[in-house]
Amino acid sequence: MNLPAARGPITAALFGRLTGPPGGEPLAVHEVDDEDLHLALFVCYELHYQGFDEVDERWEWEPSLLRTRAELERRFESALRELVPRPPAVPPAGGTARAGRAGGGRRRPAAVDVPAA
C-alpha cells in the first residue's frame, strides 16, 4: 500500500520523514486540523499492520516516531475531552467500596468436625 496524499503540514512533514531513513528528532506538533491529525495517526498505526511500500519497516518502533505519535494522541484526547464532558462520578452500590475480602483477602479454612476414632 502506498502512503496517502498529505492533508496538512503534519502529514506532509511526517510522510517526508517516513520516506527517508529511520531516526531523527520527533516532529514538532503545533496547530493541526482534524483531517491532518487523524491521517497522521492512521499512518502511525498502520505501520504496525501491513505498513507502506515506500516506508522502511524499521520505522515501526523508531523512538522519535513513537514520541510524535504520543503527542498526536495527546492532542486528539484533549480535543475529545473538550467536546465530550465527563459524566459525574457514580457512588458504589451498598456504601463504601472495598478492595477484596475482609481480612486481607485470604480465606480462612473452615472448621471441620472430625469424628473421634
Tab-separated table of N, CA and C in Angstrom:
chain	number	residue	atom	x	y	z
A	1	MET	N	0.854	-1.167	0.000
A	1	MET	CA	0.000	0.000	0.000
A	1	MET	C	0.902	1.233	0.000
A	2	ASN	N	0.495	2.247	-0.731
A	2	ASN	CA	1.244	3.497	-0.794
A	2	ASN	C	0.741	4.473	0.262
A	3	LEU	N	1.622	5.390	0.658
A	3	LEU	CA	1.201	6.460	1.560
A	3	LEU	C	0.113	7.279	0.878
A	4	PRO	N	-0.889	7.726	1.637
A	4	PRO	CA	-1.920	8.596	1.051
A	4	PRO	C	-1.360	9.997	0.818
A	5	ALA	N	-2.138	10.826	0.166
A	5	ALA	CA	-1.750	12.226	-0.032
A	5	ALA	C	-1.831	12.954	1.307
A	6	ALA	N	-0.870	13.813	1.570
A	6	ALA	CA	-0.860	14.594	2.810
A	6	ALA	C	-2.082	15.509	2.857
A	7	ARG	N	-2.574	15.771	4.072
A	7	ARG	CA	-3.753	16.637	4.250
A	7	ARG	C	-3.423	17.943	4.970
A	8	GLY	N	-2.155	18.147	5.295
A	8	GLY	CA	-1.768	19.359	6.001
A	8	GLY	C	-0.295	19.329	6.345
A	9	PRO	N	0.165	20.283	7.150
A	9	PRO	CA	1.594	20.378	7.445
A	9	PRO	C	2.153	19.200	8.250
A	10	ILE	N	1.362	18.624	9.126
A	10	ILE	CA	1.857	17.493	9.934
A	10	ILE	C	2.062	16.275	9.053
A	11	THR	N	1.055	15.909	8.248
A	11	THR	CA	1.219	14.729	7.399
A	11	THR	C	2.281	14.968	6.330
A	12	ALA	N	2.408	16.184	5.825
A	12	ALA	CA	3.456	16.477	4.844
A	12	ALA	C	4.835	16.239	5.458
A	13	ALA	N	5.046	16.744	6.669
A	13	ALA	CA	6.338	16.554	7.346
A	13	ALA	C	6.536	15.083	7.717
A	14	LEU	N	5.484	14.441	8.209
A	14	LEU	CA	5.573	13.035	8.611
A	14	LEU	C	5.904	12.149	7.415
A	15	PHE	N	5.205	12.335	6.310
A	15	PHE	CA	5.439	11.492	5.137
A	15	PHE	C	6.832	11.744	4.563
A	16	GLY	N	7.291	13.000	4.607
A	16	GLY	CA	8.653	13.299	4.167
A	16	GLY	C	9.676	12.579	5.012
A	17	ARG	N	9.435	12.521	6.296
A	17	ARG	CA	10.339	11.828	7.204
A	17	ARG	C	10.286	10.320	6.986
A	18	LEU	N	9.082	9.767	6.826
A	18	LEU	CA	8.930	8.314	6.707
A	18	LEU	C	9.524	7.739	5.418
A	19	THR	N	9.650	8.556	4.389
A	19	THR	CA	10.226	8.053	3.142
A	19	THR	C	11.749	8.100	3.155
A	20	GLY	N	12.324	8.578	4.244
A	20	GLY	CA	13.773	8.588	4.410
A	20	GLY	C	14.198	7.516	5.396
A	21	PRO	N	15.464	7.520	5.770
A	21	PRO	CA	15.947	6.526	6.733
A	21	PRO	C	15.397	6.800	8.138
A	22	PRO	N	15.160	5.748	8.930
A	22	PRO	CA	14.647	5.935	10.295
A	22	PRO	C	15.616	6.739	11.160
A	23	GLY	N	15.037	7.505	12.084
A	23	GLY	CA	15.843	8.260	13.039
A	23	GLY	C	15.468	9.721	13.049
A	24	GLY	N	16.185	10.466	13.867
A	24	GLY	CA	15.950	11.905	13.963
A	24	GLY	C	15.152	12.267	15.193
A	25	GLU	N	14.786	13.516	15.247
A	25	GLU	CA	14.014	14.042	16.363
A	25	GLU	C	12.524	13.894	16.101
A	26	PRO	N	11.702	13.872	17.166
A	26	PRO	CA	10.245	13.851	16.955
A	26	PRO	C	9.803	15.106	16.204
A	27	LEU	N	8.729	14.983	15.441
A	27	LEU	CA	8.187	16.150	14.743
A	27	LEU	C	7.610	17.134	15.743
A	28	ALA	N	7.758	18.415	15.461
A	28	ALA	CA	7.124	19.445	16.282
A	28	ALA	C	5.656	19.519	15.863
A	29	VAL	N	4.773	19.280	16.808
A	29	VAL	CA	3.340	19.300	16.518
A	29	VAL	C	2.779	20.605	17.050
A	30	HIS	N	2.416	21.497	16.133
A	30	HIS	CA	1.829	22.774	16.522
A	30	HIS	C	0.340	22.716	16.226
A	31	GLU	N	-0.186	23.722	15.612
A	31	GLU	CA	-1.595	23.711	15.242
A	31	GLU	C	-1.833	22.649	14.180
A	32	VAL	N	-2.873	21.883	14.370
A	32	VAL	CA	-3.171	20.813	13.433
A	32	VAL	C	-4.682	20.698	13.299
A	33	ASP	N	-5.164	20.512	12.061
A	33	ASP	CA	-6.612	20.353	11.903
A	33	ASP	C	-6.968	18.872	11.999
A	34	ASP	N	-8.260	18.588	12.086
A	34	ASP	CA	-8.730	17.224	12.311
A	34	ASP	C	-8.252	16.237	11.264
A	35	GLU	N	-8.419	16.562	9.979
A	35	GLU	CA	-8.026	15.619	8.930
A	35	GLU	C	-6.541	15.321	8.980
A	36	ASP	N	-5.742	16.337	9.183
A	36	ASP	CA	-4.293	16.169	9.251
A	36	ASP	C	-3.927	15.291	10.451
A	37	LEU	N	-4.511	15.573	11.583
A	37	LEU	CA	-4.244	14.813	12.809
A	37	LEU	C	-4.641	13.348	12.645
A	38	HIS	N	-5.843	13.097	12.180
A	38	HIS	CA	-6.334	11.720	12.088
A	38	HIS	C	-5.601	10.919	11.020
A	39	LEU	N	-5.226	11.548	9.924
A	39	LEU	CA	-4.459	10.837	8.911
A	39	LEU	C	-3.066	10.505	9.442
A	40	ALA	N	-2.455	11.431	10.164
A	40	ALA	CA	-1.136	11.165	10.746
A	40	ALA	C	-1.213	9.993	11.730
A	41	LEU	N	-2.253	9.971	12.565
A	41	LEU	CA	-2.408	8.852	13.499
A	41	LEU	C	-2.651	7.539	12.754
A	42	PHE	N	-3.492	7.574	11.724
A	42	PHE	CA	-3.750	6.369	10.943
A	42	PHE	C	-2.441	5.798	10.387
A	43	VAL	N	-1.618	6.659	9.811
A	43	VAL	CA	-0.364	6.196	9.216
A	43	VAL	C	0.558	5.625	10.289
A	44	CYS	N	0.638	6.278	11.433
A	44	CYS	CA	1.469	5.748	12.530
A	44	CYS	C	0.983	4.370	12.962
A	45	TYR	N	-0.315	4.185	13.076
A	45	TYR	CA	-0.875	2.890	13.490
A	45	TYR	C	-0.701	1.841	12.392
A	46	GLU	N	-0.875	2.230	11.150
A	46	GLU	CA	-0.790	1.273	10.033
A	46	GLU	C	0.607	0.666	9.916
A	47	LEU	N	1.612	1.370	10.381
A	47	LEU	CA	2.970	0.812	10.355
A	47	LEU	C	3.059	-0.472	11.172
A	48	HIS	N	2.162	-0.666	12.122
A	48	HIS	CA	2.152	-1.882	12.947
A	48	HIS	C	1.363	-3.009	12.286
A	49	TYR	N	0.710	-2.740	11.193
A	49	TYR	CA	-0.077	-3.756	10.490
A	49	TYR	C	0.638	-4.132	9.204
A	50	GLN	N	0.208	-3.626	8.054
A	50	GLN	CA	0.882	-4.024	6.823
A	50	GLN	C	1.926	-3.018	6.357
A	51	GLY	N	1.907	-1.809	6.883
A	51	GLY	CA	2.904	-0.819	6.514
A	51	GLY	C	2.645	-0.207	5.144
A	52	PHE	N	3.654	0.496	4.621
A	52	PHE	CA	3.549	1.186	3.341
A	52	PHE	C	4.758	0.820	2.492
A	53	ASP	N	4.532	0.715	1.189
A	53	ASP	CA	5.588	0.287	0.268
A	53	ASP	C	6.836	1.155	0.357
A	54	GLU	N	6.657	2.462	0.467
A	54	GLU	CA	7.802	3.364	0.440
A	54	GLU	C	8.389	3.682	1.820
A	55	VAL	N	7.941	2.967	2.865
A	55	VAL	CA	8.401	3.232	4.231
A	55	VAL	C	9.202	2.036	4.748
A	56	ASP	N	10.406	2.303	5.210
A	56	ASP	CA	11.261	1.276	5.799
A	56	ASP	C	10.567	0.689	7.026
A	57	GLU	N	10.531	-0.630	7.132
A	57	GLU	CA	9.810	-1.271	8.242
A	57	GLU	C	10.425	-0.970	9.607
A	58	ARG	N	11.660	-0.493	9.634
A	58	ARG	CA	12.284	-0.133	10.926
A	58	ARG	C	11.621	1.082	11.572
A	59	TRP	N	10.819	1.846	10.815
A	59	TRP	CA	10.097	2.990	11.386
A	59	TRP	C	9.062	2.536	12.412
A	60	GLU	N	8.595	1.304	12.322
A	60	GLU	CA	7.515	0.843	13.201
A	60	GLU	C	7.799	1.136	14.674
A	61	TRP	N	9.001	0.864	15.134
A	61	TRP	CA	9.341	1.055	16.549
A	61	TRP	C	10.399	2.139	16.752
A	62	GLU	N	10.543	3.036	15.817
A	62	GLU	CA	11.503	4.130	15.923
A	62	GLU	C	11.079	5.080	17.049
A	63	PRO	N	11.949	5.292	18.070
A	63	PRO	CA	11.568	6.123	19.227
A	63	PRO	C	11.073	7.529	18.866
A	64	SER	N	11.681	8.177	17.877
A	64	SER	CA	11.230	9.532	17.538
A	64	SER	C	9.813	9.509	16.963
A	65	LEU	N	9.476	8.474	16.207
A	65	LEU	CA	8.120	8.364	15.670
A	65	LEU	C	7.131	8.037	16.778
A	66	LEU	N	7.522	7.190	17.703
A	66	LEU	CA	6.633	6.858	18.831
A	66	LEU	C	6.360	8.087	19.685
A	67	ARG	N	7.360	8.952	19.870
A	67	ARG	CA	7.132	10.194	20.629
A	67	ARG	C	6.207	11.142	19.854
A	68	THR	N	6.381	11.197	18.538
A	68	THR	CA	5.491	12.017	17.714
A	68	THR	C	4.065	11.491	17.814
A	69	ARG	N	3.913	10.179	17.707
A	69	ARG	CA	2.576	9.579	17.796
A	69	ARG	C	1.945	9.864	19.157
A	70	ALA	N	2.727	9.770	20.221
A	70	ALA	CA	2.198	10.044	21.562
A	70	ALA	C	1.694	11.484	21.668
A	71	GLU	N	2.406	12.425	21.081
A	71	GLU	CA	1.965	13.826	21.103
A	71	GLU	C	0.686	13.998	20.290
A	72	LEU	N	0.594	13.337	19.146
A	72	LEU	CA	-0.635	13.399	18.345
A	72	LEU	C	-1.810	12.811	19.126
A	73	GLU	N	-1.573	11.707	19.826
A	73	GLU	CA	-2.634	11.092	20.635
A	73	GLU	C	-3.073	12.024	21.760
A	74	ARG	N	-2.110	12.700	22.398
A	74	ARG	CA	-2.463	13.663	23.463
A	74	ARG	C	-3.345	14.773	22.903
A	75	ARG	N	-2.997	15.276	21.723
A	75	ARG	CA	-3.797	16.335	21.098
A	75	ARG	C	-5.221	15.845	20.832
A	76	PHE	N	-5.337	14.639	20.272
A	76	PHE	CA	-6.649	14.077	19.964
A	76	PHE	C	-7.463	13.873	21.235
A	77	GLU	N	-6.871	13.270	22.259
A	77	GLU	CA	-7.593	13.016	23.505
A	77	GLU	C	-8.009	14.306	24.191
A	78	SER	N	-7.166	15.316	24.133
A	78	SER	CA	-7.500	16.611	24.735
A	78	SER	C	-8.699	17.243	24.025
A	79	ALA	N	-8.686	17.208	22.701
A	79	ALA	CA	-9.813	17.760	21.938
A	79	ALA	C	-11.094	16.974	22.217
A	80	LEU	N	-10.971	15.678	22.355
A	80	LEU	CA	-12.133	14.843	22.651
A	80	LEU	C	-12.715	15.170	24.024
A	81	ARG	N	-11.829	15.380	25.012
A	81	ARG	CA	-12.314	15.741	26.359
A	81	ARG	C	-13.035	17.080	26.361
A	82	GLU	N	-12.620	18.003	25.507
A	82	GLU	CA	-13.304	19.296	25.413
A	82	GLU	C	-14.694	19.157	24.800
A	83	LEU	N	-14.822	18.250	23.845
A	83	LEU	CA	-16.098	18.064	23.149
A	83	LEU	C	-17.094	17.216	23.924
A	84	VAL	N	-16.599	16.242	24.670
A	84	VAL	CA	-17.467	15.312	25.384
A	84	VAL	C	-17.213	15.465	26.877
A	85	PRO	N	-18.153	16.092	27.594
A	85	PRO	CA	-17.940	16.296	29.026
A	85	PRO	C	-17.919	14.959	29.766
A	86	ARG	N	-17.135	14.929	30.796
A	86	ARG	CA	-17.026	13.729	31.621
A	86	ARG	C	-18.283	13.606	32.482
A	87	PRO	N	-18.889	12.415	32.543
A	87	PRO	CA	-20.091	12.254	33.369
A	87	PRO	C	-19.732	12.330	34.853
A	88	PRO	N	-20.712	12.667	35.705
A	88	PRO	CA	-20.421	12.724	37.142
A	88	PRO	C	-20.105	11.323	37.670
A	89	ALA	N	-19.337	11.295	38.732
A	89	ALA	CA	-18.958	10.020	39.353
A	89	ALA	C	-20.194	9.348	39.942
A	90	VAL	N	-20.244	8.052	39.862
A	90	VAL	CA	-21.353	7.267	40.402
A	90	VAL	C	-20.854	6.574	41.659
A	91	PRO	N	-21.521	6.809	42.809
A	91	PRO	CA	-21.054	6.159	44.032
A	91	PRO	C	-21.275	4.648	43.940
A	92	PRO	N	-20.414	3.868	44.576
A	92	PRO	CA	-20.578	2.416	44.530
A	92	PRO	C	-21.855	1.977	45.238
A	93	ALA	N	-22.441	0.900	44.783
A	93	ALA	CA	-23.657	0.367	45.407
A	93	ALA	C	-23.322	-0.166	46.793
A	94	GLY	N	-24.212	0.037	47.727
A	94	GLY	CA	-24.015	-0.509	49.076
A	94	GLY	C	-23.046	0.259	49.942
A	95	GLY	N	-22.822	1.497	49.675
A	95	GLY	CA	-21.955	2.291	50.548
A	95	GLY	C	-20.533	2.344	50.030
A	96	THR	N	-19.586	2.171	50.928
A	96	THR	CA	-18.184	2.318	50.542
A	96	THR	C	-17.700	1.090	49.799
A	97	ALA	N	-16.806	1.325	48.899
A	97	ALA	CA	-16.241	0.224	48.119
A	97	ALA	C	-15.096	-0.404	48.892
A	98	ARG	N	-14.982	-1.695	48.790
A	98	ARG	CA	-13.872	-2.404	49.425
A	98	ARG	C	-13.090	-3.137	48.352
A	99	ALA	N	-11.823	-3.179	48.556
A	99	ALA	CA	-10.982	-3.945	47.638
A	99	ALA	C	-10.763	-5.317	48.256
A	100	GLY	N	-11.210	-6.327	47.592
A	100	GLY	CA	-11.002	-7.693	48.082
A	100	GLY	C	-11.925	-8.033	49.231
A	101	ARG	N	-11.574	-9.075	49.950
A	101	ARG	CA	-12.363	-9.538	51.090
A	101	ARG	C	-11.870	-8.919	52.386
A	102	ALA	N	-12.728	-8.965	53.381
A	102	ALA	CA	-12.300	-8.541	54.718
A	102	ALA	C	-11.227	-9.511	55.170
A	103	GLY	N	-10.294	-9.036	55.952
A	103	GLY	CA	-9.241	-9.906	56.452
A	103	GLY	C	-8.090	-10.051	55.479
A	104	GLY	N	-7.914	-9.061	54.614
A	104	GLY	CA	-6.771	-9.089	53.722
A	104	GLY	C	-6.978	-9.919	52.472
A	105	GLY	N	-8.190	-10.384	52.249
A	105	GLY	CA	-8.452	-11.116	51.029
A	105	GLY	C	-8.170	-12.602	51.119
A	106	ARG	N	-7.750	-13.097	52.292
A	106	ARG	CA	-7.470	-14.526	52.431
A	106	ARG	C	-8.679	-15.252	52.993
A	107	ARG	N	-8.887	-16.444	52.518
A	107	ARG	CA	-9.950	-17.280	53.096
A	107	ARG	C	-9.372	-18.051	54.261
A	108	ARG	N	-10.158	-18.131	55.293
A	108	ARG	CA	-9.730	-18.938	56.430
A	108	ARG	C	-10.296	-20.334	56.246
A	109	PRO	N	-9.525	-21.324	56.622
A	109	PRO	CA	-10.057	-22.677	56.485
A	109	PRO	C	-11.287	-22.856	57.351
A	110	ALA	N	-12.248	-23.573	56.809
A	110	ALA	CA	-13.465	-23.845	57.571
A	110	ALA	C	-13.163	-24.858	58.675
A	111	ALA	N	-13.859	-24.673	59.797
A	111	ALA	CA	-13.705	-25.632	60.886
A	111	ALA	C	-14.338	-26.940	60.453
A	112	VAL	N	-13.650	-28.010	60.678
A	112	VAL	CA	-14.138	-29.325	60.283
A	112	VAL	C	-14.250	-30.195	61.522
A	113	ASP	N	-15.446	-30.798	61.677
A	113	ASP	CA	-15.613	-31.744	62.786
A	113	ASP	C	-15.087	-33.092	62.318
A	114	VAL	N	-14.112	-33.590	63.042
A	114	VAL	CA	-13.557	-34.894	62.718
A	114	VAL	C	-14.030	-35.873	63.805
A	115	PRO	N	-14.730	-36.912	63.383
A	115	PRO	CA	-15.207	-37.871	64.387
A	115	PRO	C	-14.031	-38.547	65.088
A	116	ALA	N	-14.211	-38.776	66.379
A	116	ALA	CA	-13.157	-39.447	67.138
A	116	ALA	C	-13.088	-40.904	66.701
A	117	ALA	N	-11.916	-41.461	66.692
A	117	ALA	CA	-11.756	-42.838	66.242
A	117	ALA	C	-12.006	-43.823	67.336
